[in-house]
Amino acid sequence: MEILTLLSLFLLGVSYGSTACMFSCMPFLTPLLVSNSKNFKAASKVVFSFSLGRIFTYIIISIISSSGSLIIKSILKDNTSFQILLGILTIVMSFFLFYKIFNEKKENCSTNSFMNFKPKNSFGFFMIGSLVSLNPCVPVLTLITFSASATTSIEAMFYGLFFGIGAVLVPFIFYTLIVSNILRGLIEPFKEYKKYIEIFAAFMLFITGFLVVFGKINL
């Protein structure tokens, strides 16, 4: 396993994450951050879980590619079922947001209720990130090519890991430090309308999921 190869994949991931990938995440992350941007910690938890999901998918793609690149290429070529699953999961997450909005007082009074809800949120963010990454773009196909030449599954895993870290680095900074602050700044003067803004964001997430299911948004 050459350090130069890992560095090349990391830089490829950074270039990918700095361009189209960063904005393809926006229909999913922005509505989620509206309800989870009260501070840096809350916003970073959303983006971190989402990013972990993406890294996980890149690692799985790399490991499978090391065994047979044709298999993973065929999966990515026809990813309709994954897109439908992503849409359904996005719709489910919108319902979780509606639940959180309309049960806010109950959650504040009940620690157990809040603790039970939180992992569901994190897992949902993780799964959306995982499915968003199933995108047959040039950088991902390049990752497949590198992984197909890996001599072991461990080596392929590191290929996916380094590519994934590079791919999520810029979006993580962008959404946690910039987008969440912008949203927080926009919501702050309209605190009395915060609930309505969050309802609108959850509705937009629902619409995004609906459009993904019916193929109107292709990732």
C-alpha angles and dihedrals in degrees: 000000000000121000089217091059092050091048091049091052091047091053090045088054092049092051090047093047092048095057133029096354093059093056096040087064092054099086088057105035100041097061090044091052093052088069095036107041102091088117142354093267094055093046094045092053090058095046093040093054090045091049093048088055091054093048090048091055093048090052092050091047090051095048093048091045091055087061098041125346092193090065095055093041090055090049092051093043091060104030096152094121091050090048091052090048090050090051093049092047090049090052090049090051089052088056089050088054091050088050091050093048096049095040098044095119092047091051092050091053097043119057092186092054091051093047092050092050098047099066090049089056093049093047090049092052089047093051094047089051090049094052095042088060093061090094121135095219126144097262092051091047088050089053089052091052092051092045093049088062094049114118095213139024090243091057090049090049090057090049090056092043096053093043090048095049089050092047095052098039100084096036090051091054092041096051100036099042104027113022095039091048091049091050091046090050092049094047096044097073090047100048092140089059095043093111092052091048090052091048089052091049091050089049091051089051088052090051090049091053091047092051092047092052092053094044097249090123113045119191 
